[in-house]
């Protein structure tokens, strides 16, 4: 299976996928990353892709006259790589209807909270501020909402009294990276069905 991965930041989730595929081989893993895209330049996620010798692309909202034109351009660029699965690994933009019409049902996102709790761009901070005792991460299919698509897998992380946002986020990311690697490999190797809100992996 062909993967395109979208990033906006440090790219440690991307790195976890790259490391796993390098360790076991694309054949055994069931997928290979064919390109990495971002919504901004000069991020470690792109540097990680370049170090792995992968094609990269950047599509910035401000370079387009409208959000829809950005969405269409992103969809077109991703399509050119003929992905079977698109993975948002810390991609911090909400895609639009053109992107979803092409990739809905095969676009996976990872979120650093236990959805439906704490969706959006500050899930770690919100869980901490709320006083949650456990939080975690969620791998889900992207639908037309914000972090609202069918859940594939979740991992639980305890919140510690001394946690600040970055300490808690780092601990979540340790679980999140393993969950993403496991889930992407499973759905690449064995296929899946989405029945309403339920995801069934064969
Ligand atoms: C991840 O925790 C992701 O869930 C969130 O941002 C973080 C990205 O981390 N949206 P990285 O860029 O993969 O290191």
mmCIF file of C-alpha atoms and ligand atoms in Angstrom:
data_model
loop_
_atom_site.group_PDB
_atom_site.id
_atom_site.type_symbol
_atom_site.label_atom_id
_atom_site.label_comp_id
_atom_site.label_asym_id
_atom_site.label_seq_id
_atom_site.Cartn_x
_atom_site.Cartn_y
_atom_site.Cartn_z
ATOM 1 C CA UNK A 1 0.000 0.000 0.000
ATOM 2 C CA UNK A 2 1.099 3.552 -0.816
ATOM 3 C CA UNK A 3 1.019 6.108 2.026
ATOM 4 C CA UNK A 4 1.154 9.883 1.832
ATOM 5 C CA UNK A 5 1.833 11.445 5.253
ATOM 6 C CA UNK A 6 0.883 15.046 6.105
ATOM 7 C CA UNK A 7 2.761 16.920 8.852
ATOM 8 C CA UNK A 8 2.916 20.418 10.366
ATOM 9 C CA UNK A 9 5.564 20.082 13.058
ATOM 10 C CA UNK A 10 8.349 17.932 14.475
ATOM 11 C CA UNK A 11 7.217 14.808 12.611
ATOM 12 C CA UNK A 12 7.994 12.261 15.323
ATOM 13 C CA UNK A 13 4.907 10.260 14.322
ATOM 14 C CA UNK A 14 6.185 10.299 10.739
ATOM 15 C CA UNK A 15 9.593 9.197 12.034
ATOM 16 C CA UNK A 16 8.010 6.279 13.883
ATOM 17 C CA UNK A 17 6.428 5.095 10.599
ATOM 18 C CA UNK A 18 9.712 5.570 8.719
ATOM 19 C CA UNK A 19 11.657 3.631 11.377
ATOM 20 C CA UNK A 20 9.176 0.737 11.457
ATOM 21 C CA UNK A 21 9.140 0.401 7.659
ATOM 22 C CA UNK A 22 12.944 0.538 7.576
ATOM 23 C CA UNK A 23 13.122 -2.095 10.339
ATOM 24 C CA UNK A 24 10.670 -4.672 8.986
ATOM 25 C CA UNK A 25 10.602 -3.738 5.300
ATOM 26 C CA UNK A 26 7.685 -2.300 3.332
ATOM 27 C CA UNK A 27 6.602 -5.776 2.216
ATOM 28 C CA UNK A 28 6.167 -7.137 5.733
ATOM 29 C CA UNK A 29 4.726 -3.871 7.068
ATOM 30 C CA UNK A 30 2.242 -3.704 4.210
ATOM 31 C CA UNK A 31 2.917 -0.130 3.220
ATOM 32 C CA UNK A 32 5.535 2.346 2.073
ATOM 33 C CA UNK A 33 5.551 6.124 2.402
ATOM 34 C CA UNK A 34 5.663 7.602 -1.099
ATOM 35 C CA UNK A 35 5.563 11.319 -0.205
ATOM 36 C CA UNK A 36 5.308 13.720 2.747
ATOM 37 C CA UNK A 37 3.359 16.981 2.596
ATOM 38 C CA UNK A 38 3.037 19.979 4.876
ATOM 39 C CA UNK A 39 1.131 23.235 5.206
ATOM 40 C CA UNK A 40 4.285 25.173 6.044
ATOM 41 C CA UNK A 41 8.036 25.291 5.308
ATOM 42 C CA UNK A 42 11.020 24.797 7.611
ATOM 43 C CA UNK A 43 9.647 22.137 9.896
ATOM 44 C CA UNK A 44 11.507 19.133 11.221
ATOM 45 C CA UNK A 45 8.851 16.845 9.724
ATOM 46 C CA UNK A 46 9.949 17.844 6.196
ATOM 47 C CA UNK A 47 13.626 17.480 7.134
ATOM 48 C CA UNK A 48 12.928 13.945 8.353
ATOM 49 C CA UNK A 49 11.275 13.119 5.013
ATOM 50 C CA UNK A 50 14.172 14.604 3.035
ATOM 51 C CA UNK A 51 16.687 12.621 5.138
ATOM 52 C CA UNK A 52 14.705 9.496 4.210
ATOM 53 C CA UNK A 53 14.978 10.466 0.544
ATOM 54 C CA UNK A 54 11.240 10.972 0.133
ATOM 55 C CA UNK A 55 9.522 13.493 -2.156
ATOM 56 C CA UNK A 56 8.031 16.396 -0.169
ATOM 57 C CA UNK A 57 5.573 19.164 -0.949
ATOM 58 C CA UNK A 58 4.279 22.262 0.840
ATOM 59 C CA UNK A 59 0.853 23.811 0.210
ATOM 60 C CA UNK A 60 0.312 27.008 2.196
ATOM 61 C CA UNK A 61 -3.176 28.439 2.640
ATOM 62 C CA UNK A 62 -1.885 32.003 2.180
ATOM 63 C CA UNK A 63 -0.615 31.157 -1.320
ATOM 64 C CA UNK A 64 -4.204 30.688 -2.539
ATOM 65 C CA UNK A 65 -7.089 33.101 -3.060
ATOM 66 C CA UNK A 66 -9.455 30.971 -1.027
ATOM 67 C CA UNK A 67 -9.469 28.081 1.395
ATOM 68 C CA UNK A 68 -11.292 25.953 -1.187
ATOM 69 C CA UNK A 69 -8.541 26.592 -3.741
ATOM 70 C CA UNK A 70 -5.937 25.519 -1.189
ATOM 71 C CA UNK A 71 -7.989 22.407 -0.444
ATOM 72 C CA UNK A 72 -8.273 21.542 -4.140
ATOM 73 C CA UNK A 73 -4.543 22.130 -4.689
ATOM 74 C CA UNK A 74 -3.665 19.926 -1.717
ATOM 75 C CA UNK A 75 -6.029 17.201 -2.968
ATOM 76 C CA UNK A 76 -4.507 17.388 -6.443
ATOM 77 C CA UNK A 77 -0.944 17.197 -5.103
ATOM 78 C CA UNK A 78 -1.734 14.234 -2.870
ATOM 79 C CA UNK A 79 -3.587 12.495 -5.731
ATOM 80 C CA UNK A 80 -0.516 12.761 -7.948
ATOM 81 C CA UNK A 81 1.242 10.323 -5.592
ATOM 82 C CA UNK A 82 -1.611 7.801 -5.968
ATOM 83 C CA UNK A 83 -1.927 6.948 -2.261
ATOM 84 C CA UNK A 84 -3.996 4.073 -0.950
ATOM 85 C CA UNK A 85 -4.055 5.758 2.464
ATOM 86 C CA UNK A 86 -3.346 9.316 3.613
ATOM 87 C CA UNK A 87 -2.097 9.780 7.187
ATOM 88 C CA UNK A 88 -2.313 13.057 9.079
ATOM 89 C CA UNK A 89 0.491 12.873 11.638
ATOM 90 C CA UNK A 90 0.221 16.229 13.338
ATOM 91 C CA UNK A 91 -1.147 18.006 10.258
ATOM 92 C CA UNK A 92 -2.791 21.100 11.695
ATOM 93 C CA UNK A 93 -5.253 22.088 9.000
ATOM 94 C CA UNK A 94 -8.886 21.071 8.515
ATOM 95 C CA UNK A 95 -9.302 19.753 4.971
ATOM 96 C CA UNK A 96 -12.335 20.639 2.861
ATOM 97 C CA UNK A 97 -14.894 18.883 0.719
ATOM 98 C CA UNK A 98 -12.668 18.352 -2.332
ATOM 99 C CA UNK A 99 -10.010 16.589 -0.268
ATOM 100 C CA UNK A 100 -12.625 14.499 1.550
ATOM 101 C CA UNK A 101 -14.438 13.597 -1.668
ATOM 102 C CA UNK A 102 -11.194 12.076 -2.924
ATOM 103 C CA UNK A 103 -9.753 10.610 0.281
ATOM 104 C CA UNK A 104 -12.630 10.290 2.731
ATOM 105 C CA UNK A 105 -12.671 6.755 4.125
ATOM 106 C CA UNK A 106 -8.921 6.376 3.588
ATOM 107 C CA UNK A 107 -7.660 9.438 5.466
ATOM 108 C CA UNK A 108 -6.474 8.695 9.004
ATOM 109 C CA UNK A 109 -5.647 11.222 11.723
ATOM 110 C CA UNK A 110 -4.000 10.880 15.101
ATOM 111 C CA UNK A 111 -5.186 13.141 17.915
ATOM 112 C CA UNK A 112 -3.527 13.513 21.346
ATOM 113 C CA UNK A 113 -6.673 13.036 23.446
ATOM 114 C CA UNK A 114 -9.403 10.430 23.979
ATOM 115 C CA UNK A 115 -12.025 11.630 21.476
ATOM 116 C CA UNK A 116 -14.767 12.731 21.722
ATOM 117 C CA UNK A 117 -13.154 14.482 24.669
ATOM 118 C CA UNK A 118 -10.936 17.463 23.924
ATOM 119 C CA UNK A 119 -11.049 17.739 20.117
ATOM 120 C CA UNK A 120 -9.267 20.524 18.272
ATOM 121 C CA UNK A 121 -5.826 22.035 18.253
ATOM 122 C CA UNK A 122 -5.235 22.024 22.050
ATOM 123 C CA UNK A 123 -6.350 18.577 23.177
ATOM 124 C CA UNK A 124 -3.460 18.074 25.593
ATOM 125 C CA UNK A 125 -3.793 21.525 27.182
ATOM 126 C CA UNK A 126 -7.591 21.152 27.454
ATOM 127 C CA UNK A 127 -7.402 17.761 29.192
ATOM 128 C CA UNK A 128 -4.845 19.125 31.657
ATOM 129 C CA UNK A 129 -6.882 22.275 32.345
ATOM 130 C CA UNK A 130 -10.009 20.207 32.832
ATOM 131 C CA UNK A 131 -8.308 18.103 35.515
ATOM 132 C CA UNK A 132 -8.724 14.820 33.637
ATOM 133 C CA UNK A 133 -7.061 11.910 35.455
ATOM 134 C CA UNK A 134 -6.509 9.933 32.271
ATOM 135 C CA UNK A 135 -6.185 11.110 28.714
ATOM 136 C CA UNK A 136 -4.461 9.562 25.725
ATOM 137 C CA UNK A 137 -4.573 9.452 21.957
ATOM 138 C CA UNK A 138 -7.010 8.476 19.248
ATOM 139 C CA UNK A 139 -6.414 7.243 15.708
ATOM 140 C CA UNK A 140 -9.526 7.862 13.625
ATOM 141 C CA UNK A 141 -10.779 8.323 10.090
ATOM 142 C CA UNK A 142 -11.228 11.967 9.138
ATOM 143 C CA UNK A 143 -14.757 13.072 8.297
ATOM 144 C CA UNK A 144 -16.152 16.548 7.623
ATOM 145 C CA UNK A 145 -15.990 17.543 11.285
ATOM 146 C CA UNK A 146 -13.066 18.423 13.545
ATOM 147 C CA UNK A 147 -11.702 15.197 15.062
ATOM 148 C CA UNK A 148 -15.169 13.602 14.776
ATOM 149 C CA UNK A 149 -14.612 10.669 12.380
ATOM 150 C CA UNK A 150 -14.987 6.965 13.225
ATOM 151 C CA UNK A 151 -12.470 5.826 15.848
ATOM 152 C CA UNK A 152 -10.021 3.064 14.876
ATOM 153 C CA UNK A 153 -7.964 2.759 18.083
ATOM 154 C CA UNK A 154 -7.191 4.581 21.318
ATOM 155 C CA UNK A 155 -4.426 4.513 23.907
ATOM 156 C CA UNK A 156 -4.716 5.660 27.543
ATOM 157 C CA UNK A 157 -2.165 7.795 29.385
ATOM 158 C CA UNK A 158 -2.330 8.741 33.072
ATOM 159 C CA UNK A 159 -2.171 12.434 33.942
ATOM 160 C CA UNK A 160 0.339 13.138 36.706
ATOM 161 C CA UNK A 161 0.003 15.945 39.285
ATOM 162 C CA UNK A 162 3.311 17.448 38.208
ATOM 163 C CA UNK A 163 2.477 17.370 34.495
ATOM 164 C CA UNK A 164 2.644 20.482 32.389
ATOM 165 C CA UNK A 165 1.417 20.456 28.772
ATOM 166 C CA UNK A 166 4.715 19.488 27.178
ATOM 167 C CA UNK A 167 5.515 16.706 29.661
ATOM 168 C CA UNK A 168 2.047 15.218 29.229
ATOM 169 C CA UNK A 169 2.183 15.606 25.439
ATOM 170 C CA UNK A 170 5.543 13.843 25.293
ATOM 171 C CA UNK A 171 4.162 10.938 27.309
ATOM 172 C CA UNK A 172 1.099 10.785 25.060
ATOM 173 C CA UNK A 173 3.292 10.816 21.964
ATOM 174 C CA UNK A 174 5.181 7.745 23.172
ATOM 175 C CA UNK A 175 1.887 5.814 23.114
ATOM 176 C CA UNK A 176 0.586 7.619 20.028
ATOM 177 C CA UNK A 177 3.568 6.737 17.841
ATOM 178 C CA UNK A 178 3.242 3.033 18.650
ATOM 179 C CA UNK A 179 -0.537 3.118 18.148
ATOM 180 C CA UNK A 180 -0.231 4.848 14.772
ATOM 181 C CA UNK A 181 2.440 2.414 13.545
ATOM 182 C CA UNK A 182 0.342 -0.553 14.637
ATOM 183 C CA UNK A 183 -2.944 0.741 13.191
ATOM 184 C CA UNK A 184 -1.559 1.897 9.836
ATOM 185 C CA UNK A 185 0.170 -1.459 9.379
ATOM 186 C CA UNK A 186 -2.942 -3.442 10.279
ATOM 187 C CA UNK A 187 -5.296 -1.529 7.985
ATOM 188 C CA UNK A 188 -2.703 -1.622 5.209
ATOM 189 C CA UNK A 189 -2.174 -5.397 5.542
ATOM 190 C CA UNK A 190 -5.634 -6.645 6.285
ATOM 191 C CA UNK A 191 -8.080 -4.030 5.082
ATOM 192 C CA UNK A 192 -11.047 -2.647 6.977
ATOM 193 C CA UNK A 193 -14.703 -1.705 6.749
ATOM 194 C CA UNK A 194 -16.362 1.421 8.127
ATOM 195 C CA UNK A 195 -19.932 0.689 9.218
ATOM 196 C CA UNK A 196 -21.447 3.929 10.428
ATOM 197 C CA UNK A 197 -19.269 4.889 13.374
ATOM 198 C CA UNK A 198 -17.764 1.424 13.728
ATOM 199 C CA UNK A 199 -14.448 0.488 12.120
ATOM 200 C CA UNK A 200 -13.961 -3.235 11.556
ATOM 201 C CA UNK A 201 -10.427 -4.340 10.660
ATOM 202 C CA UNK A 202 -10.482 -7.669 8.807
HETATM 203 C C1 LIG B 1 0.837 14.735 17.705
HETATM 204 O O1 LIG B 1 0.633 14.507 19.090
HETATM 205 C C2 LIG B 1 -0.495 14.880 17.009
HETATM 206 O O2 LIG B 1 -1.510 14.064 17.570
HETATM 207 C C3 LIG B 1 -0.807 16.332 17.284
HETATM 208 O O3 LIG B 1 0.419 17.001 17.118
HETATM 209 C C4 LIG B 1 1.469 16.091 17.446
HETATM 210 C C5 LIG B 1 2.387 16.035 16.269
HETATM 211 O O4 LIG B 1 3.588 15.518 16.706
HETATM 212 N N1 LIG B 1 -1.803 16.828 16.358
HETATM 213 P P1 LIG B 1 4.725 15.164 15.615
HETATM 214 O O5 LIG B 1 4.769 16.331 14.629
HETATM 215 O O6 LIG B 1 4.303 13.883 14.950
HETATM 216 O O7 LIG B 1 5.979 15.024 16.448
#
